[in-house]
GROMACS .gro file of C-alpha atoms in nm:
model
  514
    1UNK     CA    1   7.081  12.514  10.037
    2UNK     CA    2   7.183  12.871   9.951
    3UNK     CA    3   7.522  12.906   9.786
    4UNK     CA    4   7.727  13.153   9.989
    5UNK     CA    5   8.073  13.104   9.840
    6UNK     CA    6   8.199  13.092   9.485
    7UNK     CA    7   8.307  12.743   9.380
    8UNK     CA    8   8.488  12.811   9.052
    9UNK     CA    9   8.435  12.550   8.784
   10UNK     CA   10   8.116  12.402   8.932
   11UNK     CA   11   7.760  12.480   8.834
   12UNK     CA   12   7.579  12.673   9.106
   13UNK     CA   13   7.218  12.767   9.180
   14UNK     CA   14   7.053  13.085   9.286
   15UNK     CA   15   6.884  13.117   9.623
   16UNK     CA   16   6.532  12.966   9.637
   17UNK     CA   17   6.416  13.320   9.712
   18UNK     CA   18   6.497  13.393   9.346
   19UNK     CA   19   6.141  13.271   9.281
   20UNK     CA   20   6.025  13.606   9.421
   21UNK     CA   21   6.266  13.784   9.185
   22UNK     CA   22   6.118  13.606   8.882
   23UNK     CA   23   5.761  13.678   8.991
   24UNK     CA   24   5.840  14.048   9.022
   25UNK     CA   25   6.028  14.040   8.692
   26UNK     CA   26   5.732  13.882   8.508
   27UNK     CA   27   5.487  14.128   8.659
   28UNK     CA   28   5.716  14.421   8.570
   29UNK     CA   29   5.744  14.299   8.210
   30UNK     CA   30   5.366  14.273   8.190
   31UNK     CA   31   5.316  14.622   8.330
   32UNK     CA   32   5.572  14.774   8.093
   33UNK     CA   33   5.458  14.603   7.774
   34UNK     CA   34   5.106  14.475   7.825
   35UNK     CA   35   4.914  14.735   8.026
   36UNK     CA   36   4.666  14.782   7.743
   37UNK     CA   37   4.561  14.418   7.772
   38UNK     CA   38   4.387  14.511   8.098
   39UNK     CA   39   4.109  14.662   7.888
   40UNK     CA   40   3.945  14.321   7.813
   41UNK     CA   41   3.932  14.262   8.190
   42UNK     CA   42   3.747  14.592   8.226
   43UNK     CA   43   3.508  14.474   7.955
   44UNK     CA   44   3.444  14.157   8.157
   45UNK     CA   45   3.363  14.362   8.468
   46UNK     CA   46   3.111  14.573   8.277
   47UNK     CA   47   2.941  14.303   8.065
   48UNK     CA   48   2.967  13.969   8.247
   49UNK     CA   49   2.662  14.033   8.465
   50UNK     CA   50   2.618  13.811   8.769
   51UNK     CA   51   2.907  13.584   8.662
   52UNK     CA   52   3.163  13.861   8.644
   53UNK     CA   53   3.327  13.785   8.977
   54UNK     CA   54   3.344  13.415   8.902
   55UNK     CA   55   3.515  13.487   8.571
   56UNK     CA   56   3.751  13.737   8.733
   57UNK     CA   57   3.832  13.480   9.001
   58UNK     CA   58   3.922  13.221   8.737
   59UNK     CA   59   4.140  13.476   8.554
   60UNK     CA   60   4.316  13.577   8.877
   61UNK     CA   61   4.372  13.213   8.979
   62UNK     CA   62   4.511  13.131   8.636
   63UNK     CA   63   4.745  13.430   8.650
   64UNK     CA   64   4.874  13.326   8.994
   65UNK     CA   65   4.934  12.967   8.880
   66UNK     CA   66   5.109  13.089   8.566
   67UNK     CA   67   5.334  13.327   8.761
   68UNK     CA   68   5.427  13.069   9.024
   69UNK     CA   69   5.492  12.793   8.770
   70UNK     CA   70   5.698  13.021   8.547
   71UNK     CA   71   5.899  13.157   8.841
   72UNK     CA   72   5.972  12.813   8.990
   73UNK     CA   73   6.072  12.663   8.653
   74UNK     CA   74   6.291  12.965   8.574
   75UNK     CA   75   6.469  12.919   8.908
   76UNK     CA   76   6.513  12.543   8.862
   77UNK     CA   77   6.650  12.580   8.510
   78UNK     CA   78   6.902  12.855   8.597
   79UNK     CA   79   7.268  12.764   8.655
   80UNK     CA   80   7.588  12.966   8.653
   81UNK     CA   81   7.958  12.907   8.697
   82UNK     CA   82   8.297  13.071   8.644
   83UNK     CA   83   8.558  12.867   8.458
   84UNK     CA   84   8.877  12.971   8.276
   85UNK     CA   85   8.809  13.346   8.303
   86UNK     CA   86   8.464  13.296   8.155
   87UNK     CA   87   8.118  13.346   8.298
   88UNK     CA   88   7.878  13.068   8.193
   89UNK     CA   89   7.499  13.084   8.223
   90UNK     CA   90   7.239  12.819   8.147
   91UNK     CA   91   6.876  12.924   8.151
   92UNK     CA   92   6.542  12.878   7.979
   93UNK     CA   93   6.237  12.665   8.049
   94UNK     CA   94   6.107  12.544   7.714
   95UNK     CA   95   6.409  12.657   7.516
   96UNK     CA   96   6.745  12.612   7.681
   97UNK     CA   97   6.992  12.896   7.634
   98UNK     CA   98   7.361  12.904   7.713
   99UNK     CA   99   7.544  13.234   7.748
  100UNK     CA  100   7.923  13.255   7.749
  101UNK     CA  101   8.072  13.587   7.858
  102UNK     CA  102   8.448  13.629   7.881
  103UNK     CA  103   8.589  13.863   8.144
  104UNK     CA  104   8.753  14.092   7.890
  105UNK     CA  105   8.406  14.181   7.754
  106UNK     CA  106   8.261  14.267   8.093
  107UNK     CA  107   8.210  14.641   8.119
  108UNK     CA  108   8.036  14.683   8.450
  109UNK     CA  109   7.922  14.487   8.755
  110UNK     CA  110   7.626  14.639   8.939
  111UNK     CA  111   7.429  14.546   9.250
  112UNK     CA  112   7.057  14.583   9.308
  113UNK     CA  113   6.900  14.522   9.648
  114UNK     CA  114   6.520  14.493   9.617
  115UNK     CA  115   6.319  14.542   9.934
  116UNK     CA  116   6.201  14.179   9.928
  117UNK     CA  117   6.565  14.056   9.936
  118UNK     CA  118   6.690  14.280  10.218
  119UNK     CA  119   6.565  14.063  10.510
  120UNK     CA  120   6.759  13.768  10.362
  121UNK     CA  121   7.081  13.955  10.279
  122UNK     CA  122   7.043  13.884   9.906
  123UNK     CA  123   7.110  14.102   9.602
  124UNK     CA  124   7.068  14.099   9.225
  125UNK     CA  125   7.404  14.094   9.047
  126UNK     CA  126   7.392  14.252   8.700
  127UNK     CA  127   7.683  14.209   8.459
  128UNK     CA  128   7.697  14.434   8.156
  129UNK     CA  129   7.921  14.377   7.857
  130UNK     CA  130   8.057  14.616   7.596
  131UNK     CA  131   7.851  14.628   7.280
  132UNK     CA  132   7.524  14.540   7.450
  133UNK     CA  133   7.223  14.769   7.480
  134UNK     CA  134   7.107  14.606   7.802
  135UNK     CA  135   7.238  14.385   8.080
  136UNK     CA  136   7.331  14.037   7.959
  137UNK     CA  137   7.352  13.856   8.293
  138UNK     CA  138   7.127  13.902   8.595
  139UNK     CA  139   7.178  13.679   8.897
  140UNK     CA  140   6.869  13.740   9.107
  141UNK     CA  141   6.889  13.615   9.462
  142UNK     CA  142   7.248  13.554   9.568
  143UNK     CA  143   7.414  13.652   9.899
  144UNK     CA  144   7.595  13.984   9.891
  145UNK     CA  145   7.918  13.814  10.001
  146UNK     CA  146   7.898  13.585   9.697
  147UNK     CA  147   7.824  13.882   9.469
  148UNK     CA  148   8.128  14.067   9.608
  149UNK     CA  149   8.342  13.759   9.552
  150UNK     CA  150   8.226  13.724   9.192
  151UNK     CA  151   8.298  14.091   9.128
  152UNK     CA  152   8.647  14.068   9.279
  153UNK     CA  153   8.715  13.750   9.084
  154UNK     CA  154   8.618  13.919   8.758
  155UNK     CA  155   8.818  14.234   8.829
  156UNK     CA  156   9.123  14.039   8.942
  157UNK     CA  157   9.146  13.875   8.601
  158UNK     CA  158   9.073  14.205   8.420
  159UNK     CA  159   9.344  14.381   8.620
  160UNK     CA  160   9.590  14.109   8.520
  161UNK     CA  161   9.495  14.149   8.154
  162UNK     CA  162   9.533  14.527   8.175
  163UNK     CA  163   9.874  14.497   8.341
  164UNK     CA  164   9.991  14.262   8.066
  165UNK     CA  165   9.864  14.490   7.790
  166UNK     CA  166   9.985  14.812   7.954
  167UNK     CA  167   9.638  14.968   7.981
  168UNK     CA  168   9.468  15.113   8.286
  169UNK     CA  169   9.354  14.856   8.542
  170UNK     CA  170   8.996  14.860   8.659
  171UNK     CA  171   9.033  14.717   9.008
  172UNK     CA  172   8.888  15.035   9.155
  173UNK     CA  173   8.550  14.867   9.128
  174UNK     CA  174   8.639  14.679   9.446
  175UNK     CA  175   8.651  15.005   9.643
  176UNK     CA  176   8.352  15.065   9.864
  177UNK     CA  177   8.147  15.374   9.773
  178UNK     CA  178   8.160  15.491  10.135
  179UNK     CA  179   8.537  15.455  10.174
  180UNK     CA  180   8.716  15.747  10.336
  181UNK     CA  181   8.900  15.853  10.020
  182UNK     CA  182   8.588  15.845   9.800
  183UNK     CA  183   8.487  16.194   9.683
  184UNK     CA  184   8.119  16.278   9.713
  185UNK     CA  185   8.002  16.440   9.392
  186UNK     CA  186   7.639  16.498   9.483
  187UNK     CA  187   7.365  16.388   9.721
  188UNK     CA  188   7.018  16.467   9.598
  189UNK     CA  189   6.747  16.555   9.854
  190UNK     CA  190   6.385  16.459   9.797
  191UNK     CA  191   6.303  16.816   9.687
  192UNK     CA  192   6.537  16.788   9.389
  193UNK     CA  193   6.399  16.446   9.301
  194UNK     CA  194   6.050  16.598   9.296
  195UNK     CA  195   6.181  16.862   9.056
  196UNK     CA  196   6.319  16.585   8.839
  197UNK     CA  197   5.984  16.407   8.837
  198UNK     CA  198   5.805  16.730   8.741
  199UNK     CA  199   6.050  16.814   8.463
  200UNK     CA  200   6.128  16.484   8.291
  201UNK     CA  201   5.920  16.323   8.019
  202UNK     CA  202   5.764  16.048   8.230
  203UNK     CA  203   5.434  16.233   8.238
  204UNK     CA  204   5.388  16.146   7.870
  205UNK     CA  205   5.469  15.781   7.944
  206UNK     CA  206   5.194  15.767   8.209
  207UNK     CA  207   4.954  15.955   7.981
  208UNK     CA  208   5.026  15.715   7.695
  209UNK     CA  209   4.969  15.408   7.912
  210UNK     CA  210   4.642  15.540   8.057
  211UNK     CA  211   4.517  15.670   7.723
  212UNK     CA  212   4.606  15.348   7.544
  213UNK     CA  213   4.428  15.139   7.804
  214UNK     CA  214   4.113  15.353   7.794
  215UNK     CA  215   4.114  15.348   7.414
  216UNK     CA  216   4.073  14.969   7.422
  217UNK     CA  217   3.737  14.995   7.599
  218UNK     CA  218   3.426  15.031   7.382
  219UNK     CA  219   3.248  15.284   7.595
  220UNK     CA  220   2.942  15.289   7.364
  221UNK     CA  221   2.841  14.947   7.493
  222UNK     CA  222   2.814  15.063   7.851
  223UNK     CA  223   2.583  15.294   8.035
  224UNK     CA  224   2.878  15.443   8.224
  225UNK     CA  225   2.935  15.723   7.973
  226UNK     CA  226   2.566  15.817   7.958
  227UNK     CA  227   2.533  15.812   8.336
  228UNK     CA  228   2.842  16.029   8.371
  229UNK     CA  229   2.703  16.278   8.119
  230UNK     CA  230   2.368  16.294   8.302
  231UNK     CA  231   2.547  16.348   8.634
  232UNK     CA  232   2.754  16.637   8.493
  233UNK     CA  233   2.448  16.803   8.341
  234UNK     CA  234   2.253  16.767   8.667
  235UNK     CA  235   2.534  16.928   8.865
  236UNK     CA  236   2.636  17.221   8.643
  237UNK     CA  237   2.355  17.247   8.389
  238UNK     CA  238   2.378  17.285   8.013
  239UNK     CA  239   2.547  17.624   7.999
  240UNK     CA  240   2.829  17.629   7.745
  241UNK     CA  241   3.052  17.842   7.969
  242UNK     CA  242   2.995  17.613   8.268
  243UNK     CA  243   3.068  17.298   8.064
  244UNK     CA  244   3.381  17.455   7.919
  245UNK     CA  245   3.507  17.555   8.264
  246UNK     CA  246   3.428  17.205   8.394
  247UNK     CA  247   3.622  17.026   8.121
  248UNK     CA  248   3.916  17.265   8.157
  249UNK     CA  249   3.919  17.188   8.529
  250UNK     CA  250   3.913  16.814   8.452
  251UNK     CA  251   4.210  16.852   8.218
  252UNK     CA  252   4.404  17.042   8.484
  253UNK     CA  253   4.315  16.777   8.740
  254UNK     CA  254   4.437  16.498   8.509
  255UNK     CA  255   4.760  16.689   8.443
  256UNK     CA  256   4.806  16.735   8.818
  257UNK     CA  257   4.758  16.362   8.880
  258UNK     CA  258   5.009  16.274   8.606
  259UNK     CA  259   5.262  16.518   8.750
  260UNK     CA  260   5.217  16.372   9.096
  261UNK     CA  261   5.265  16.018   8.962
  262UNK     CA  262   5.582  16.127   8.784
  263UNK     CA  263   5.714  16.302   9.096
  264UNK     CA  264   5.638  16.005   9.322
  265UNK     CA  265   5.800  15.768   9.074
  266UNK     CA  266   6.112  15.986   9.060
  267UNK     CA  267   6.143  15.996   9.440
  268UNK     CA  268   6.090  15.620   9.476
  269UNK     CA  269   6.338  15.520   9.204
  270UNK     CA  270   6.606  15.776   9.299
  271UNK     CA  271   6.558  15.794   9.676
  272UNK     CA  272   6.876  15.869   9.873
  273UNK     CA  273   7.068  15.938   9.551
  274UNK     CA  274   7.443  15.944   9.623
  275UNK     CA  275   7.716  15.983   9.360
  276UNK     CA  276   8.083  15.940   9.453
  277UNK     CA  277   8.411  15.934   9.263
  278UNK     CA  278   8.705  15.710   9.350
  279UNK     CA  279   9.022  15.661   9.142
  280UNK     CA  280   8.862  15.755   8.811
  281UNK     CA  281   8.535  15.569   8.867
  282UNK     CA  282   8.190  15.705   8.948
  283UNK     CA  283   7.976  15.504   9.188
  284UNK     CA  284   7.605  15.564   9.227
  285UNK     CA  285   7.360  15.434   9.487
  286UNK     CA  286   6.987  15.505   9.485
  287UNK     CA  287   6.642  15.358   9.530
  288UNK     CA  288   6.376  15.318   9.797
  289UNK     CA  289   6.217  14.977   9.738
  290UNK     CA  290   6.509  14.856   9.528
  291UNK     CA  291   6.850  14.986   9.635
  292UNK     CA  292   7.080  14.997   9.334
  293UNK     CA  293   7.456  15.028   9.317
  294UNK     CA  294   7.624  15.097   8.987
  295UNK     CA  295   7.975  15.200   8.885
  296UNK     CA  296   8.095  15.376   8.575
  297UNK     CA  297   8.459  15.399   8.472
  298UNK     CA  298   8.551  15.750   8.360
  299UNK     CA  299   8.752  15.634   8.060
  300UNK     CA  300   8.447  15.451   7.922
  301UNK     CA  301   8.230  15.762   7.910
  302UNK     CA  302   8.195  15.843   7.542
  303UNK     CA  303   8.011  16.172   7.583
  304UNK     CA  304   7.811  16.378   7.830
  305UNK     CA  305   7.449  16.451   7.745
  306UNK     CA  306   7.300  16.754   7.921
  307UNK     CA  307   6.922  16.752   7.891
  308UNK     CA  308   6.691  17.038   7.972
  309UNK     CA  309   6.326  16.964   7.885
  310UNK     CA  310   6.094  17.263   7.867
  311UNK     CA  311   5.966  17.201   8.222
  312UNK     CA  312   6.324  17.181   8.351
  313UNK     CA  313   6.391  17.522   8.194
  314UNK     CA  314   6.114  17.668   8.409
  315UNK     CA  315   6.284  17.517   8.715
  316UNK     CA  316   6.639  17.610   8.600
  317UNK     CA  317   6.750  17.249   8.621
  318UNK     CA  318   6.940  17.004   8.400
  319UNK     CA  319   6.955  16.624   8.383
  320UNK     CA  320   7.294  16.470   8.304
  321UNK     CA  321   7.355  16.141   8.124
  322UNK     CA  322   7.717  16.022   8.095
  323UNK     CA  323   7.694  15.778   7.806
  324UNK     CA  324   7.917  15.475   7.810
  325UNK     CA  325   8.024  15.209   7.562
  326UNK     CA  326   7.751  14.999   7.414
  327UNK     CA  327   7.435  15.190   7.503
  328UNK     CA  328   7.328  15.332   7.168
  329UNK     CA  329   6.963  15.350   7.279
  330UNK     CA  330   7.039  15.640   7.503
  331UNK     CA  331   6.938  15.883   7.238
  332UNK     CA  332   6.581  15.825   7.343
  333UNK     CA  333   6.422  16.085   7.559
  334UNK     CA  334   6.290  16.002   7.900
  335UNK     CA  335   6.401  15.909   8.245
  336UNK     CA  336   6.636  15.635   8.341
  337UNK     CA  337   6.515  15.306   8.198
  338UNK     CA  338   6.168  15.455   8.159
  339UNK     CA  339   5.981  15.206   7.948
  340UNK     CA  340   6.264  15.203   7.694
  341UNK     CA  341   6.462  14.908   7.825
  342UNK     CA  342   6.786  15.100   7.787
  343UNK     CA  343   6.977  15.150   8.111
  344UNK     CA  344   7.104  15.503   8.172
  345UNK     CA  345   7.346  15.648   8.422
  346UNK     CA  346   7.138  15.943   8.537
  347UNK     CA  347   7.234  16.246   8.745
  348UNK     CA  348   6.894  16.411   8.801
  349UNK     CA  349   6.794  16.771   8.856
  350UNK     CA  350   7.118  16.967   8.886
  351UNK     CA  351   7.195  17.335   8.849
  352UNK     CA  352   7.396  17.477   8.561
  353UNK     CA  353   7.695  17.538   8.789
  354UNK     CA  354   7.699  17.169   8.884
  355UNK     CA  355   7.668  17.066   8.518
  356UNK     CA  356   7.968  17.285   8.436
  357UNK     CA  357   8.172  17.149   8.729
  358UNK     CA  358   8.087  16.787   8.643
  359UNK     CA  359   8.181  16.833   8.278
  360UNK     CA  360   8.518  16.973   8.392
  361UNK     CA  361   8.584  16.642   8.568
  362UNK     CA  362   8.551  16.472   8.230
  363UNK     CA  363   8.685  16.744   8.001
  364UNK     CA  364   8.894  16.989   8.208
  365UNK     CA  365   9.022  17.175   7.903
  366UNK     CA  366   8.686  17.241   7.739
  367UNK     CA  367   8.451  17.514   7.864
  368UNK     CA  368   8.132  17.441   7.673
  369UNK     CA  369   7.933  17.697   7.871
  370UNK     CA  370   8.146  17.977   7.723
  371UNK     CA  371   8.136  17.850   7.365
  372UNK     CA  372   7.948  18.045   7.100
  373UNK     CA  373   7.738  17.795   6.907
  374UNK     CA  374   7.699  17.837   6.533
  375UNK     CA  375   7.349  17.796   6.383
  376UNK     CA  376   7.262  17.570   6.092
  377UNK     CA  377   7.150  17.718   5.760
  378UNK     CA  378   6.795  17.847   5.700
  379UNK     CA  379   6.762  17.597   5.416
  380UNK     CA  380   6.665  17.345   5.685
  381UNK     CA  381   6.333  17.529   5.732
  382UNK     CA  382   6.261  17.547   5.360
  383UNK     CA  383   6.336  17.178   5.309
  384UNK     CA  384   6.116  17.066   5.598
  385UNK     CA  385   5.824  17.271   5.473
  386UNK     CA  386   5.865  17.191   5.102
  387UNK     CA  387   5.967  16.825   5.118
  388UNK     CA  388   5.808  16.699   5.441
  389UNK     CA  389   5.498  16.895   5.543
  390UNK     CA  390   5.372  17.004   5.199
  391UNK     CA  391   5.367  16.653   5.041
  392UNK     CA  392   5.182  16.495   5.333
  393UNK     CA  393   4.905  16.757   5.312
  394UNK     CA  394   4.842  16.762   4.934
  395UNK     CA  395   4.696  16.412   4.903
  396UNK     CA  396   4.451  16.424   5.197
  397UNK     CA  397   4.346  16.781   5.111
  398UNK     CA  398   4.278  16.693   4.747
  399UNK     CA  399   4.100  16.364   4.810
  400UNK     CA  400   3.885  16.490   5.098
  401UNK     CA  401   3.784  16.806   4.910
  402UNK     CA  402   3.671  16.599   4.609
  403UNK     CA  403   3.479  16.343   4.814
  404UNK     CA  404   3.328  16.566   5.083
  405UNK     CA  405   3.373  16.943   5.067
  406UNK     CA  406   3.609  17.203   4.913
  407UNK     CA  407   3.663  17.332   5.268
  408UNK     CA  408   3.909  17.045   5.318
  409UNK     CA  409   4.151  17.238   5.094
  410UNK     CA  410   4.225  17.439   5.407
  411UNK     CA  411   4.446  17.145   5.506
  412UNK     CA  412   4.701  17.294   5.265
  413UNK     CA  413   4.753  17.570   5.521
  414UNK     CA  414   4.913  17.318   5.757
  415UNK     CA  415   5.271  17.392   5.636
  416UNK     CA  416   5.212  17.762   5.705
  417UNK     CA  417   5.089  17.685   6.056
  418UNK     CA  418   5.384  17.451   6.110
  419UNK     CA  419   5.641  17.710   6.002
  420UNK     CA  420   5.694  17.868   6.349
  421UNK     CA  421   5.758  17.524   6.499
  422UNK     CA  422   6.004  17.430   6.224
  423UNK     CA  423   6.184  17.761   6.274
  424UNK     CA  424   6.195  17.693   6.649
  425UNK     CA  425   6.343  17.350   6.583
  426UNK     CA  426   6.608  17.500   6.354
  427UNK     CA  427   6.700  17.763   6.610
  428UNK     CA  428   6.778  17.489   6.864
  429UNK     CA  429   7.048  17.336   6.647
  430UNK     CA  430   7.397  17.460   6.722
  431UNK     CA  431   7.756  17.341   6.725
  432UNK     CA  432   8.098  17.451   6.848
  433UNK     CA  433   8.446  17.305   6.885
  434UNK     CA  434   8.789  17.388   7.020
  435UNK     CA  435   8.954  17.142   6.779
  436UNK     CA  436   8.974  16.864   7.042
  437UNK     CA  437   8.620  16.857   7.181
  438UNK     CA  438   8.284  16.923   7.027
  439UNK     CA  439   7.942  17.031   7.151
  440UNK     CA  440   7.618  16.979   6.961
  441UNK     CA  441   7.282  17.124   7.062
  442UNK     CA  442   6.939  17.009   6.949
  443UNK     CA  443   6.585  17.013   7.080
  444UNK     CA  444   6.242  17.165   7.036
  445UNK     CA  445   6.083  17.335   7.336
  446UNK     CA  446   6.365  17.205   7.553
  447UNK     CA  447   6.722  17.139   7.451
  448UNK     CA  448   6.985  16.866   7.458
  449UNK     CA  449   7.357  16.943   7.468
  450UNK     CA  450   7.608  16.668   7.391
  451UNK     CA  451   7.974  16.725   7.484
  452UNK     CA  452   8.233  16.478   7.356
  453UNK     CA  453   8.604  16.441   7.275
  454UNK     CA  454   8.687  16.392   6.909
  455UNK     CA  455   8.922  16.098   6.964
  456UNK     CA  456   8.633  15.876   7.085
  457UNK     CA  457   8.442  15.906   6.756
  458UNK     CA  458   8.402  15.574   6.575
  459UNK     CA  459   8.288  15.698   6.235
  460UNK     CA  460   8.223  16.036   6.078
  461UNK     CA  461   8.026  16.080   5.758
  462UNK     CA  462   7.969  16.385   5.540
  463UNK     CA  463   7.671  16.376   5.302
  464UNK     CA  464   7.524  16.625   5.054
  465UNK     CA  465   7.204  16.638   4.853
  466UNK     CA  466   7.206  16.809   4.510
  467UNK     CA  467   7.043  17.117   4.661
  468UNK     CA  468   7.298  17.125   4.942
  469UNK     CA  469   7.586  17.105   4.696
  470UNK     CA  470   7.453  17.414   4.519
  471UNK     CA  471   7.430  17.603   4.848
  472UNK     CA  472   7.762  17.477   4.986
  473UNK     CA  473   7.600  17.286   5.274
  474UNK     CA  474   7.633  16.935   5.414
  475UNK     CA  475   7.502  16.697   5.681
  476UNK     CA  476   7.756  16.564   5.929
  477UNK     CA  477   7.684  16.231   6.102
  478UNK     CA  478   7.904  16.140   6.400
  479UNK     CA  479   7.883  15.793   6.554
  480UNK     CA  480   8.039  15.689   6.884
  481UNK     CA  481   8.021  15.367   7.080
  482UNK     CA  482   7.750  15.517   7.299
  483UNK     CA  483   7.541  15.736   7.069
  484UNK     CA  484   7.492  15.885   6.724
  485UNK     CA  485   7.486  16.260   6.655
  486UNK     CA  486   7.395  16.466   6.350
  487UNK     CA  487   7.444  16.826   6.242
  488UNK     CA  488   7.218  16.899   5.943
  489UNK     CA  489   7.267  17.180   5.693
  490UNK     CA  490   7.597  17.310   5.825
  491UNK     CA  491   7.833  17.504   5.596
  492UNK     CA  492   8.048  17.267   5.389
  493UNK     CA  493   8.367  17.430   5.513
  494UNK     CA  494   8.268  17.369   5.876
  495UNK     CA  495   8.165  17.010   5.802
  496UNK     CA  496   8.500  16.937   5.635
  497UNK     CA  497   8.687  17.104   5.920
  498UNK     CA  498   8.506  16.891   6.180
  499UNK     CA  499   8.558  16.573   5.977
  500UNK     CA  500   8.929  16.631   5.921
  501UNK     CA  501   8.991  16.731   6.282
  502UNK     CA  502   8.802  16.426   6.413
  503UNK     CA  503   9.002  16.193   6.188
  504UNK     CA  504   9.326  16.357   6.301
  505UNK     CA  505   9.238  16.317   6.670
  506UNK     CA  506   9.136  15.954   6.618
  507UNK     CA  507   9.467  15.877   6.446
  508UNK     CA  508   9.699  16.075   6.674
  509UNK     CA  509   9.544  16.043   7.021
  510UNK     CA  510   9.647  15.728   7.208
  511UNK     CA  511   9.423  15.783   7.509
  512UNK     CA  512   9.197  15.493   7.609
  513UNK     CA  513   8.831  15.517   7.510
  514UNK     CA  514   8.737  15.181   7.669
   0.00000   0.00000   0.00000
């Protein structure tokens, strides 16, 4: 029987339909981490001869049995209950695990509504805690009414704790995103989601997966490569110009396919994107096959990351990532939860005017768009060339020239060829501050701007190498609960000024950062 009401203190089950959730979860984990293992199956198809379909049938049947058995056992071994302001979870098939999560550690309660749960009125309830890089609790397959009751139960206790401690209550999570007094921040049409798919870094994820899978196949053992070569020659001949044009066209076609995959993925995952604001909390809904609802308390935003990859620059668009407590993995590039496992609160494909307006909601007194960013010292270029690129070229150039040919000494020219790219990287670094907020820029072909208030910094560290001490330079490392930032080769006076001002704001500002 499906549990539809919270019975505090008693162990409760998920819906039997949670078996579907576990099947999808296992398949998703396989796709994300084990795509390259499909290559042996391709080898079977090419080399197994007349028995190939029999072998494939056995493999498919084994996979189905494994998925069903694992999903059913995972469902049977999962229990949860709420007792004494604590969320308790028991799970695990071969190794039993018990998770205890107190309400005061809960940072966010989010809903996901996969398409296979919608006919049954079920959702996935995700509970995130401070200090975690991913969700700790996922209840897959519970009625929405039960999920709402759990969320209200959690927030009721948290509100009581906040009222006793004199901090801001968080009961605004109970407000519906479509309530009359909720402020719509942005609704993204499909055209903007396509722009996001064309301008994020997912194309490299797809290319890496496909390339890694193909690299596992030993094409020399098959006649496929030879037959393909003969077909190309028969169609276009052996002319060098024709072959070159053909392969260029193939590369463009592959790039087009990857871009289309990225665009389709962006539309599917962010379909009907709607961001609202209600009593200091942002609420986001999105998704086509899996409708997701997630809230983010304004006070828990540690910084605002404004990304503009090189493709987004061509489209005059930005991607915003408000970083919250506990998600240190957000420094990774890429789309939301794109093969990294780190959940991100994404606002995709926005104009600069929207980025400025949104940042004013968080930091009304700081106008980062008008700030003049200071560059880092040119010593950064010299160090990268002399201590990074030069050493890694000397050994291969020397050894290869001795063993094979003196022409391999041309490898020593690599630092010279790399110089424009190092100079470009240095030019992207920049920093500015009004004494209360800071902005740091980095990047390569694109750029990443991070805006943050000084009082939310956890640690600040100033380091100097012997060469930097002679030149009056330093590296400044700034760590917050949601990310880590670095300004290399900045003037020592600026580094000390930032450090002292950050420490002053941390000591004197009593505003909540949680």
